C-alpha positions as a printed NumPy array, in Angstrom:
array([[  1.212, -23.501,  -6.073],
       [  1.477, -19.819,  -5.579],
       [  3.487, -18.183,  -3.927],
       [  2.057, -16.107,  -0.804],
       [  2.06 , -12.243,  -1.672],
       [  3.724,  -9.569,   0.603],
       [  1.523,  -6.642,   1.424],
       [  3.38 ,  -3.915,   2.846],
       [  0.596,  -1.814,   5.223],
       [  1.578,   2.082,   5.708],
       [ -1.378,   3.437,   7.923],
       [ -0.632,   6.07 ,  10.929],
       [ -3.868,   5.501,  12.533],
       [ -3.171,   2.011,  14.72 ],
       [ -6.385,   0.756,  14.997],
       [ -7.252,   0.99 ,  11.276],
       [ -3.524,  -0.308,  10.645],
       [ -4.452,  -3.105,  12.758],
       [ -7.66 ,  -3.919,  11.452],
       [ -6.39 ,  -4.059,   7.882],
       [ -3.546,  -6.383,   8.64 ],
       [ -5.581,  -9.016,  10.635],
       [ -8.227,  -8.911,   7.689],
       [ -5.48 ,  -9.179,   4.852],
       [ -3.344, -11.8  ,   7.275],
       [ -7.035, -13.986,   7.733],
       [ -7.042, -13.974,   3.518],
       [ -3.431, -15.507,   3.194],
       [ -1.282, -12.12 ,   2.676],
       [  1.891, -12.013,   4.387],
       [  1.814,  -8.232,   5.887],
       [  4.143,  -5.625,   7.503],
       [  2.25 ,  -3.159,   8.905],
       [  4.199,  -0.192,   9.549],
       [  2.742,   3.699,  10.872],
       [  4.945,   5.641,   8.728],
       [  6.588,   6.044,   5.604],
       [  9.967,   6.465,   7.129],
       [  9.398,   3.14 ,   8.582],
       [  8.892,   1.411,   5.248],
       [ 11.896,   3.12 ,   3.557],
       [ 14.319,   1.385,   6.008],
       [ 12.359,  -1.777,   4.987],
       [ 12.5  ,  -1.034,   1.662],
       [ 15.828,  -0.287,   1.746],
       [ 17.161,  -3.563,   3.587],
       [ 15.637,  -5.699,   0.516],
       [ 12.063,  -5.958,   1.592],
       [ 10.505,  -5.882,  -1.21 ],
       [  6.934,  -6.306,  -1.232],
       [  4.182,  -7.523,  -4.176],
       [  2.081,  -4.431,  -3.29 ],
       [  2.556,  -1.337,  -1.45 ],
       [ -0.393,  -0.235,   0.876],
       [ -0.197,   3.238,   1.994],
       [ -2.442,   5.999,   3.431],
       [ -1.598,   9.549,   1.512],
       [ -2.195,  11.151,   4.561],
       [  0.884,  10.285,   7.356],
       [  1.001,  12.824,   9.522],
       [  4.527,  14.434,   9.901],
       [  7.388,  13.599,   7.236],
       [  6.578,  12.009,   3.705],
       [  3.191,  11.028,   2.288],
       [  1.812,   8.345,   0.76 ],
       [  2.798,  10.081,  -2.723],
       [  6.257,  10.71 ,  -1.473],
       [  6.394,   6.652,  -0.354],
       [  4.992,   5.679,  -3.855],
       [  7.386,   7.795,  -5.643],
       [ 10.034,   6.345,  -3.604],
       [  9.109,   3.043,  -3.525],
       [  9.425,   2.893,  -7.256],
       [ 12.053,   4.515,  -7.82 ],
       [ 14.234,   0.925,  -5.852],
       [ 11.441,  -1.453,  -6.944],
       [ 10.279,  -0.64 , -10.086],
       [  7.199,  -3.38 , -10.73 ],
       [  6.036,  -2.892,  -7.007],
       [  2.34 ,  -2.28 ,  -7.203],
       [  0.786,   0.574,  -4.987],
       [ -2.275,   1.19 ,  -3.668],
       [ -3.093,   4.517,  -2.534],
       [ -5.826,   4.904,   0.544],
       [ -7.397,   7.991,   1.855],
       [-10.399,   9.631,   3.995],
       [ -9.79 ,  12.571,   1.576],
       [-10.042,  13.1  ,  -2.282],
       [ -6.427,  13.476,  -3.157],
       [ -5.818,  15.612,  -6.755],
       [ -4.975,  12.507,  -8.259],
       [ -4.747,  14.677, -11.358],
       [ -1.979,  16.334, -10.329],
       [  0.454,  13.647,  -9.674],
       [  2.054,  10.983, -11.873],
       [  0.009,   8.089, -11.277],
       [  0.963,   5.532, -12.992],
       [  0.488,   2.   , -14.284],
       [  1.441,   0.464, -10.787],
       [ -0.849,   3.1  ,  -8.962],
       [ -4.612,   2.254,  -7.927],
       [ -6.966,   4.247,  -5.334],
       [ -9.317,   3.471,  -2.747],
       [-11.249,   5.715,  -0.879],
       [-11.707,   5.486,   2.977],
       [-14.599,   4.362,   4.108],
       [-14.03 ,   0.661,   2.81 ],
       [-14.829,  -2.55 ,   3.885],
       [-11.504,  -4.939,   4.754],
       [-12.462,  -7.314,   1.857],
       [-11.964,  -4.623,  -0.623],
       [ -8.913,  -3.981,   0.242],
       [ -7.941,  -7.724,  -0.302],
       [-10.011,  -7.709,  -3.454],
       [ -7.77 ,  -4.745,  -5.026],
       [ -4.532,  -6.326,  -3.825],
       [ -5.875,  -9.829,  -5.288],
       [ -6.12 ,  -7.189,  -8.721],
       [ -2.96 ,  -5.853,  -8.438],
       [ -0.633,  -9.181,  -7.923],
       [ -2.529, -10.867, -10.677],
       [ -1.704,  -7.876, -13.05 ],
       [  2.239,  -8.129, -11.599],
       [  1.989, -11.493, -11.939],
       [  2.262, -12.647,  -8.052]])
């Protein structure tokens, strides 16, 4: 039997955080939603290490999601990260990696689920 994968959910708008995480929770992901990537260092740091990494580029105030990613690997090497945005980052001009997908905002729920589905199955979850 497989193992249920951990979704960490880094979104600063609340209602799209909380959309995300009752669609993901609904299709069997155990999820942490958190508004910041602050927030998800502390988890990160305490030994909460998830399958994949969700995270919005855009936070607000503080890191991005590029900063988080960066981070993120840097403790947890095979995490998987998926970057989100309403905007076209310059994907170009950052390191993205093998660990490193993108989807762009608008996107239906099940998408979202679909590309973490991708990502654990190329980790190995």
């Amino acid at each position: 039997m497989r193992a249920i994968m951990r979704v960490l959910l880094i979104e600063d708008d609340e209602l799209v955080r909380s959309a995300l995480s009752e669609t993901l929770d609904g299709n069997g992901f155990e999820v942490d939603g958190l508004a910041n990537a602050e927030d998800a260092l502390i988890l990160l740091g305490a030994g909460q290490v998830p399958d994949v990494l969700v995270t919005d580029v855009n936070l607000g105030p503080g890191l991005d999601g590029f900063d988080l990613a960066e981070l993120a690997r840097a403790r947890h090497p095979d995490v998987e990260v998926i970057l989100i945005s309403g905007t076209t980052p310059d994907l170009a001009r950052r390191a993205t990696g093998r660990h490193e997908r993108f989807l762009q905002k608008p996107f239906e729920p099940e998408q979202l689920a679909a590309k973490i589905r991708e990502a654990g199955a190329e980790r190995g979850a």
